[in-house]
PDB file of C-alpha atoms in Angstrom:
ATOM      1  CA  MET A   1       0.087  -0.348  -0.134  1.00  0.00           C
ATOM      2  CA  GLN A   2       1.427   3.704  -0.937  1.00  0.00           C
ATOM      3  CA  ASP A   3       0.259   4.882   2.411  1.00  0.00           C
ATOM      4  CA  VAL A   4       3.375   7.568   2.868  1.00  0.00           C
ATOM      5  CA  ALA A   5       4.042  11.102   2.027  1.00  0.00           C
ATOM      6  CA  VAL A   6       7.650  12.138   2.906  1.00  0.00           C
ATOM      7  CA  ILE A   7       7.866  16.056   3.696  1.00  0.00           C
ATOM      8  CA  ILE A   8      11.350  17.354   3.390  1.00  0.00           C
ATOM      9  CA  PRO A   9      12.396  20.970   4.368  1.00  0.00           C
ATOM     10  CA  ALA A  10      14.713  22.508   2.829  1.00  0.00           C
ATOM     11  CA  LYS A  11      17.453  25.788   2.858  1.00  0.00           C
ATOM     12  CA  ASP A  12      20.398  26.213   0.776  1.00  0.00           C
ATOM     13  CA  GLU A  13      20.994  22.152   0.512  1.00  0.00           C
ATOM     14  CA  ALA A  14      21.672  21.881  -3.359  1.00  0.00           C
ATOM     15  CA  ASP A  15      24.649  19.638  -2.767  1.00  0.00           C
ATOM     16  CA  ARG A  16      22.341  16.921  -0.900  1.00  0.00           C
ATOM     17  CA  ILE A  17      19.108  17.081  -1.809  1.00  0.00           C
ATOM     18  CA  ALA A  18      18.840  15.635  -4.879  1.00  0.00           C
ATOM     19  CA  ALA A  19      20.555  12.286  -2.794  1.00  0.00           C
ATOM     20  CA  THR A  20      17.958  12.905  -0.340  1.00  0.00           C
ATOM     21  CA  VAL A  21      14.580  13.059  -2.629  1.00  0.00           C
ATOM     22  CA  LYS A  22      15.647  10.234  -4.294  1.00  0.00           C
ATOM     23  CA  ALA A  23      16.729   7.614  -1.429  1.00  0.00           C
ATOM     24  CA  ALA A  24      13.257   8.694  -0.049  1.00  0.00           C
ATOM     25  CA  GLN A  25      11.583   7.535  -3.066  1.00  0.00           C
ATOM     26  CA  GLU A  26      12.377   4.123  -2.253  1.00  0.00           C
ATOM     27  CA  LEU A  27      11.431   3.682   0.819  1.00  0.00           C
ATOM     28  CA  PRO A  28       8.509   1.394   1.409  1.00  0.00           C
ATOM     29  CA  GLY A  29       5.127   2.805   0.845  1.00  0.00           C
ATOM     30  CA  ALA A  30       6.197   6.452   0.050  1.00  0.00           C
ATOM     31  CA  ASP A  31       4.429   7.422  -2.787  1.00  0.00           C
ATOM     32  CA  LEU A  32       4.781  11.265  -2.896  1.00  0.00           C
ATOM     33  CA  VAL A  33       7.974  13.670  -1.862  1.00  0.00           C
ATOM     34  CA  VAL A  34       7.750  17.162  -1.310  1.00  0.00           C
ATOM     35  CA  VAL A  35      10.554  19.785  -1.021  1.00  0.00           C
ATOM     36  CA  VAL A  36       9.299  22.784   1.007  1.00  0.00           C
ATOM     37  CA  ASP A  37      12.646  25.204   0.012  1.00  0.00           C
ATOM     38  CA  ASP A  38      12.942  27.524   2.745  1.00  0.00           C
ATOM     39  CA  GLY A  39      14.175  30.628   1.578  1.00  0.00           C
ATOM     40  CA  SER A  40      16.526  29.718   0.005  1.00  0.00           C
ATOM     41  CA  SER A  41      18.977  31.579  -2.202  1.00  0.00           C
ATOM     42  CA  ASP A  42      20.840  28.781  -3.772  1.00  0.00           C
ATOM     43  CA  GLY A  43      18.992  26.129  -6.697  1.00  0.00           C
ATOM     44  CA  THR A  44      18.034  23.494  -3.534  1.00  0.00           C
ATOM     45  CA  GLY A  45      14.530  24.016  -5.147  1.00  0.00           C
ATOM     46  CA  ARG A  46      15.264  23.525  -8.823  1.00  0.00           C
ATOM     47  CA  VAL A  47      17.553  20.611  -7.899  1.00  0.00           C
ATOM     48  CA  ALA A  48      14.778  18.608  -6.193  1.00  0.00           C
ATOM     49  CA  ARG A  49      12.190  19.690  -8.611  1.00  0.00           C
ATOM     50  CA  ASP A  50      14.468  17.682 -11.250  1.00  0.00           C
ATOM     51  CA  ALA A  51      15.190  14.711  -8.906  1.00  0.00           C
ATOM     52  CA  GLY A  52      11.118  14.146  -8.689  1.00  0.00           C
ATOM     53  CA  ALA A  53      10.196  15.733  -5.831  1.00  0.00           C
ATOM     54  CA  ARG A  54       7.333  18.118  -5.708  1.00  0.00           C
ATOM     55  CA  VAL A  55       8.134  21.425  -4.696  1.00  0.00           C
ATOM     56  CA  VAL A  56       6.701  24.893  -2.352  1.00  0.00           C
ATOM     57  CA  ARG A  57       8.297  27.876  -1.991  1.00  0.00           C
ATOM     58  CA  HIS A  58       8.011  30.122   0.578  1.00  0.00           C
ATOM     59  CA  SER A  59      10.194  33.537  -0.843  1.00  0.00           C
ATOM     60  CA  ARG A  60      12.046  34.025   2.218  1.00  0.00           C
ATOM     61  CA  ASN A  61      12.891  32.320   5.327  1.00  0.00           C
ATOM     62  CA  ARG A  62      10.073  31.373   7.122  1.00  0.00           C
ATOM     63  CA  GLY A  63      11.330  28.510   9.948  1.00  0.00           C
ATOM     64  CA  LYS A  64      11.182  24.419  10.206  1.00  0.00           C
ATOM     65  CA  GLY A  65       8.015  24.835  11.865  1.00  0.00           C
ATOM     66  CA  ALA A  66       6.665  27.133   9.423  1.00  0.00           C
ATOM     67  CA  ALA A  67       7.944  24.595   5.960  1.00  0.00           C
ATOM     68  CA  MET A  68       6.277  21.635   8.131  1.00  0.00           C
ATOM     69  CA  GLU A  69       3.374  22.913   8.466  1.00  0.00           C
ATOM     70  CA  SER A  70       3.233  24.049   4.219  1.00  0.00           C
ATOM     71  CA  GLY A  71       4.636  20.506   3.173  1.00  0.00           C
ATOM     72  CA  ALA A  72       1.863  18.960   4.938  1.00  0.00           C
ATOM     73  CA  GLU A  73      -1.355  21.217   3.582  1.00  0.00           C
ATOM     74  CA  ALA A  74       0.206  20.395   0.111  1.00  0.00           C
ATOM     75  CA  VAL A  75       0.219  17.087   0.951  1.00  0.00           C
ATOM     76  CA  ARG A  76      -3.231  17.461   2.380  1.00  0.00           C
ATOM     77  CA  LEU A  77      -4.450  18.822  -0.988  1.00  0.00           C
ATOM     78  CA  LEU A  78      -2.928  16.337  -3.138  1.00  0.00           C
ATOM     79  CA  ASP A  79      -4.701  13.448  -0.946  1.00  0.00           C
ATOM     80  CA  ASP A  80      -7.896  14.554  -1.682  1.00  0.00           C
ATOM     81  CA  GLY A  81      -9.899  11.994  -3.462  1.00  0.00           C
ATOM     82  CA  ARG A  82      -7.919   9.516  -1.496  1.00  0.00           C
ATOM     83  CA  ASP A  83     -10.134   7.246   0.813  1.00  0.00           C
ATOM     84  CA  GLN A  84      -7.428   7.434   3.496  1.00  0.00           C
ATOM     85  CA  PRO A  85      -5.070  10.748   3.780  1.00  0.00           C
ATOM     86  CA  ARG A  86      -1.207  10.024   3.844  1.00  0.00           C
ATOM     87  CA  HIS A  87       0.849   8.934   7.344  1.00  0.00           C
ATOM     88  CA  LEU A  88       3.210  12.178   6.927  1.00  0.00           C
ATOM     89  CA  LEU A  89       7.381  11.307   7.425  1.00  0.00           C
ATOM     90  CA  PHE A  90       9.359  14.034   8.196  1.00  0.00           C
ATOM     91  CA  LEU A  91      13.341  14.041   6.909  1.00  0.00           C
ATOM     92  CA  ASP A  92      16.041  16.269   6.819  1.00  0.00           C
ATOM     93  CA  ALA A  93      17.151  17.655   3.812  1.00  0.00           C
ATOM     94  CA  ASP A  94      21.188  16.449   4.481  1.00  0.00           C
ATOM     95  CA  LEU A  95      20.508  12.975   5.102  1.00  0.00           C
ATOM     96  CA  ALA A  96      21.426  11.762   1.550  1.00  0.00           C
ATOM     97  CA  GLU A  97      21.909   8.454   0.990  1.00  0.00           C
ATOM     98  CA  THR A  98      20.898   7.634   4.440  1.00  0.00           C
ATOM     99  CA  ALA A  99      17.349   8.558   4.060  1.00  0.00           C
ATOM    100  CA  ARG A 100      16.542   5.111   2.198  1.00  0.00           C
ATOM    101  CA  GLU A 101      17.160   3.601   5.773  1.00  0.00           C
ATOM    102  CA  ALA A 102      14.070   5.718   7.296  1.00  0.00           C
ATOM    103  CA  ALA A 103      11.728   2.903   6.347  1.00  0.00           C
ATOM    104  CA  PRO A 104      11.641   1.529  10.732  1.00  0.00           C
ATOM    105  CA  LEU A 105      10.192   4.880  11.119  1.00  0.00           C
ATOM    106  CA  THR A 106       7.136   4.573   8.952  1.00  0.00           C
ATOM    107  CA  GLU A 107       6.655   0.385  10.616  1.00  0.00           C
ATOM    108  CA  PRO A 108       5.046   1.648  13.565  1.00  0.00           C
ATOM    109  CA  VAL A 109       2.428   3.799  11.972  1.00  0.00           C
ATOM    110  CA  ARG A 110       1.736   2.397   9.306  1.00  0.00           C
ATOM    111  CA  ALA A 111       0.569  -0.722  11.099  1.00  0.00           C
ATOM    112  CA  GLY A 112      -1.391   1.389  13.822  1.00  0.00           C
ATOM    113  CA  ASP A 113       0.943   0.930  16.843  1.00  0.00           C
ATOM    114  CA  ALA A 114       2.431   4.319  17.096  1.00  0.00           C
ATOM    115  CA  ASP A 115       0.636   7.890  16.294  1.00  0.00           C
ATOM    116  CA  MET A 116       4.226   9.607  15.607  1.00  0.00           C
ATOM    117  CA  THR A 117       7.897   8.068  15.618  1.00  0.00           C
ATOM    118  CA  ILE A 118      10.809  10.523  16.181  1.00  0.00           C
ATOM    119  CA  ALA A 119      14.007   8.938  14.965  1.00  0.00           C
ATOM    120  CA  VAL A 120      17.068   7.979  17.577  1.00  0.00           C
ATOM    121  CA  PHE A 121      20.198   7.747  14.989  1.00  0.00           C
ATOM    122  CA  THR A 122      22.145   4.241  15.578  1.00  0.00           C
ATOM    123  CA  THR A 123      25.381   5.633  13.545  1.00  0.00           C
ATOM    124  CA  THR A 124      27.501   8.863  15.830  1.00  0.00           C
ATOM    125  CA  VAL A 125      28.090  12.001  14.658  1.00  0.00           C
ATOM    126  CA  LYS A 126      30.305  14.665  15.946  1.00  0.00           C
ATOM    127  CA  LEU A 127      27.514  17.315  17.134  1.00  0.00           C
ATOM    128  CA  GLY A 128      29.879  19.799  18.337  1.00  0.00           C
ATOM    129  CA  GLY A 129      28.313  20.389  21.743  1.00  0.00           C
ATOM    130  CA  HIS A 130      24.586  21.350  21.177  1.00  0.00           C
ATOM    131  CA  GLY A 131      24.367  18.407  23.866  1.00  0.00           C
ATOM    132  CA  PHE A 132      22.954  21.551  26.077  1.00  0.00           C
ATOM    133  CA  VAL A 133      20.019  22.178  24.011  1.00  0.00           C
ATOM    134  CA  VAL A 134      19.473  18.697  23.952  1.00  0.00           C
ATOM    135  CA  ARG A 135      19.109  17.923  28.143  1.00  0.00           C
ATOM    136  CA  LEU A 136      16.842  21.373  28.256  1.00  0.00           C
ATOM    137  CA  SER A 137      14.106  19.701  25.385  1.00  0.00           C
ATOM    138  CA  ARG A 138      14.795  16.030  27.420  1.00  0.00           C
ATOM    139  CA  GLU A 139      14.157  18.262  31.585  1.00  0.00           C
ATOM    140  CA  GLY A 140      11.531  20.122  29.249  1.00  0.00           C
ATOM    141  CA  ILE A 141       9.487  17.256  28.351  1.00  0.00           C
ATOM    142  CA  ARG A 142       9.601  15.201  31.051  1.00  0.00           C
ATOM    143  CA  ARG A 143       8.418  17.932  33.293  1.00  0.00           C
ATOM    144  CA  ALA A 144       5.435  18.106  31.481  1.00  0.00           C
ATOM    145  CA  THR A 145       4.478  14.498  30.728  1.00  0.00           C
ATOM    146  CA  GLY A 146       6.879  12.864  33.037  1.00  0.00           C
ATOM    147  CA  TRP A 147       8.207  10.819  29.520  1.00  0.00           C
ATOM    148  CA  GLU A 148      11.869  10.624  29.372  1.00  0.00           C
ATOM    149  CA  ALA A 149      13.113  11.272  25.935  1.00  0.00           C
ATOM    150  CA  THR A 150      16.677   9.950  24.050  1.00  0.00           C
ATOM    151  CA  ALA A 151      16.407  12.281  20.826  1.00  0.00           C
ATOM    152  CA  PRO A 152      14.722  14.963  21.788  1.00  0.00           C
ATOM    153  CA  LEU A 153      15.391  17.352  19.225  1.00  0.00           C
ATOM    154  CA  ASN A 154      15.463  14.600  16.590  1.00  0.00           C
ATOM    155  CA  GLY A 155      13.926  16.331  13.212  1.00  0.00           C
ATOM    156  CA  GLN A 156      12.606  12.773  11.299  1.00  0.00           C
ATOM    157  CA  ARG A 157       9.564  11.220  12.833  1.00  0.00           C
ATOM    158  CA  CYS A 158       6.462   9.673  11.469  1.00  0.00           C
ATOM    159  CA  LEU A 159       3.208  11.083  12.163  1.00  0.00           C
ATOM    160  CA  THR A 160      -0.664  10.127  11.137  1.00  0.00           C
ATOM    161  CA  ARG A 161      -2.598  13.396   9.674  1.00  0.00           C
ATOM    162  CA  ALA A 162      -4.389  12.702  12.811  1.00  0.00           C
ATOM    163  CA  ALA A 163      -1.335  13.157  14.904  1.00  0.00           C
ATOM    164  CA  PHE A 164      -0.183  16.149  13.184  1.00  0.00           C
ATOM    165  CA  ASP A 165      -4.014  17.901  12.640  1.00  0.00           C
ATOM    166  CA  ALA A 166      -4.487  17.926  16.167  1.00  0.00           C
ATOM    167  CA  ALA A 167      -0.502  19.938  16.494  1.00  0.00           C
ATOM    168  CA  LEU A 168      -1.400  22.708  14.788  1.00  0.00           C
ATOM    169  CA  PRO A 169      -0.116  25.397  14.876  1.00  0.00           C
ATOM    170  CA  LEU A 170       3.105  24.480  15.351  1.00  0.00           C
ATOM    171  CA  ALA A 171       5.949  26.323  17.291  1.00  0.00           C
ATOM    172  CA  ALA A 172       8.075  28.698  15.407  1.00  0.00           C
ATOM    173  CA  GLY A 173      11.685  27.584  14.609  1.00  0.00           C
ATOM    174  CA  PHE A 174      14.261  24.963  16.453  1.00  0.00           C
ATOM    175  CA  GLY A 175      10.955  24.548  18.970  1.00  0.00           C
ATOM    176  CA  VAL A 176       8.715  22.557  17.164  1.00  0.00           C
ATOM    177  CA  GLU A 177      10.134  18.636  17.336  1.00  0.00           C
ATOM    178  CA  THR A 178       9.764  19.439  21.783  1.00  0.00           C
ATOM    179  CA  ALA A 179       6.476  21.592  20.986  1.00  0.00           C
ATOM    180  CA  LEU A 180       5.039  17.998  19.100  1.00  0.00           C
ATOM    181  CA  THR A 181       5.757  15.596  21.501  1.00  0.00           C
ATOM    182  CA  ILE A 182       4.681  17.612  24.195  1.00  0.00           C
ATOM    183  CA  ASP A 183       1.158  18.419  22.674  1.00  0.00           C
ATOM    184  CA  LEU A 184       1.047  14.915  20.954  1.00  0.00           C
ATOM    185  CA  LEU A 185       1.437  12.930  24.826  1.00  0.00           C
ATOM    186  CA  ARG A 186      -0.500  15.209  26.847  1.00  0.00           C
ATOM    187  CA  LYS A 187      -3.444  15.241  24.012  1.00  0.00           C
ATOM    188  CA  GLY A 188      -3.387  11.438  24.809  1.00  0.00           C
ATOM    189  CA  PHE A 189      -1.569  10.217  21.030  1.00  0.00           C
ATOM    190  CA  ARG A 190       1.328   6.691  21.368  1.00  0.00           C
ATOM    191  CA  VAL A 191       4.286   8.636  20.992  1.00  0.00           C
ATOM    192  CA  LYS A 192       7.641   5.915  19.917  1.00  0.00           C
ATOM    193  CA  GLU A 193      11.197   6.126  19.496  1.00  0.00           C
ATOM    194  CA  VAL A 194      12.720   3.771  17.031  1.00  0.00           C
ATOM    195  CA  GLU A 195      16.393   3.120  15.801  1.00  0.00           C
ATOM    196  CA  VAL A 196      17.228   4.132  12.669  1.00  0.00           C
ATOM    197  CA  PRO A 197      20.790   4.335  11.123  1.00  0.00           C
ATOM    198  CA  LEU A 198      20.616   7.380   9.375  1.00  0.00           C
ATOM    199  CA  ALA A 199      23.453  10.263   9.771  1.00  0.00           C
ATOM    200  CA  HIS A 200      22.846  14.007   8.421  1.00  0.00           C
ATOM    201  CA  ARG A 201      25.521  16.845   7.952  1.00  0.00           C
ATOM    202  CA  ALA A 202      27.633  16.993  11.838  1.00  0.00           C
ATOM    203  CA  THR A 203      27.365  20.586  13.504  1.00  0.00           C
ATOM    204  CA  GLY A 204      30.290  22.815  13.152  1.00  0.00           C
ATOM    205  CA  THR A 205      31.934  24.579  16.199  1.00  0.00           C
ATOM    206  CA  ASP A 206      32.574  27.955  14.287  1.00  0.00           C
ATOM    207  CA  TRP A 207      30.314  31.277  14.687  1.00  0.00           C
ATOM    208  CA  HIS A 208      28.155  29.558  12.321  1.00  0.00           C
ATOM    209  CA  ALA A 209      27.218  26.880  14.538  1.00  0.00           C
ATOM    210  CA  GLN A 210      27.327  28.430  17.498  1.00  0.00           C
ATOM    211  CA  LEU A 211      24.886  31.151  15.865  1.00  0.00           C
ATOM    212  CA  HIS A 212      22.743  28.279  15.452  1.00  0.00           C
ATOM    213  CA  ARG A 213      23.248  26.434  18.851  1.00  0.00           C
ATOM    214  CA  ALA A 214      21.842  29.586  20.708  1.00  0.00           C
ATOM    215  CA  ARG A 215      18.421  30.195  18.001  1.00  0.00           C
ATOM    216  CA  GLN A 216      17.377  26.148  18.902  1.00  0.00           C
ATOM    217  CA  PHE A 217      18.128  27.463  22.522  1.00  0.00           C
ATOM    218  CA  ARG A 218      16.107  30.423  21.949  1.00  0.00           C
ATOM    219  CA  ASP A 219      13.252  28.734  20.437  1.00  0.00           C
ATOM    220  CA  VAL A 220      13.180  25.853  22.197  1.00  0.00           C
ATOM    221  CA  ALA A 221      12.765  27.683  25.409  1.00  0.00           C
ATOM    222  CA  ARG A 222      10.003  29.624  23.970  1.00  0.00           C
ATOM    223  CA  ALA A 223       8.215  26.624  23.696  1.00  0.00           C
ATOM    224  CA  LEU A 224       8.798  25.111  26.467  1.00  0.00           C
ATOM    225  CA  ALA A 225       8.182  28.467  28.478  1.00  0.00           C
ATOM    226  CA  VAL A 226       4.163  28.557  26.142  1.00  0.00           C
ATOM    227  CA  ARG A 227       3.365  24.985  27.928  1.00  0.00           C
ATOM    228  CA  GLU A 228       5.673  24.139  31.736  1.00  0.00           C
ATOM    229  CA  PRO A 229       6.141  27.422  33.729  1.00  0.00           C
ATOM    230  CA  VAL A 230       8.182  25.536  35.656  1.00  0.00           C
ATOM    231  CA  VAL A 231      10.689  25.115  33.050  1.00  0.00           C
ATOM    232  CA  ALA A 232      10.241  28.569  31.834  1.00  0.00           C
ATOM    233  CA  ARG A 233      11.128  30.295  35.659  1.00  0.00           C
ATOM    234  CA  ARG A 234      14.555  27.415  35.301  1.00  0.00           C
ATOM    235  CA  VAL A 235      15.620  29.081  32.253  1.00  0.00           C
ATOM    236  CA  ASP A 236      15.065  32.804  33.194  1.00  0.00           C
ATOM    237  CA  ARG A 237      17.123  31.258  36.386  1.00  0.00           C
ATOM    238  CA  LEU A 238      20.141  29.739  33.609  1.00  0.00           C
ATOM    239  CA  ARG A 239      20.144  33.563  32.188  1.00  0.00           C
ATOM    240  CA  GLY A 240      20.283  35.256  34.768  1.00  0.00           C
ATOM    241  CA  SER A 241      23.631  32.854  36.319  1.00  0.00           C
ATOM    242  CA  ARG A 242      25.430  33.354  33.258  1.00  0.00           C
ATOM    243  CA  ARG A 243      25.529  37.469  32.944  1.00  0.00           C
TER     244      ARG A 243
END
């Protein structure tokens, strides 16, 4: 049964997006790949289209949450007339050939055993020291729901259409994964982590990478502040101690 749509948010990934799209097309049950070109300044959209993806373009960068919503809306329109909506598999644009290993993420959702799966990478990459953001997200999820996440920031996720719709509107920017997990668990949806041998580009240690991590921290903290006031107070105290 062809019942999975792959959605790939992408910004300035012209060098890897073709390999990611082609690998995603090989996934069992996937008959649609949608790339959301989120304000890229390179040829990401063109390269993705040439590789066989449907492409949605944002004229300016709107962030990951908005890209995910645009991709899901495109799938909704393409699902018109189908008996059942497709499940939504979100993959990062820089997975390249490893995207073909994402099948285990879809299996529990397609079998009806989970409403959302989250990838736990079995391939180790050097992340350049963003563990403090992971800890912030993990602690926030635990305090809000009681669930201990192994990979709270992993963006490789498969959701039923019902679960995705229940989480709307998505949190802004890099807070989307943390918020998705909290919101769905609180609403009684079944969330499961799945080990997969995926690998994306490692985060560096230059100032661009440091800025990226700062933005991650900001967005995760904002998502938690809305959902868990206790965590928000802890974040405020942490900021105060760094001044």
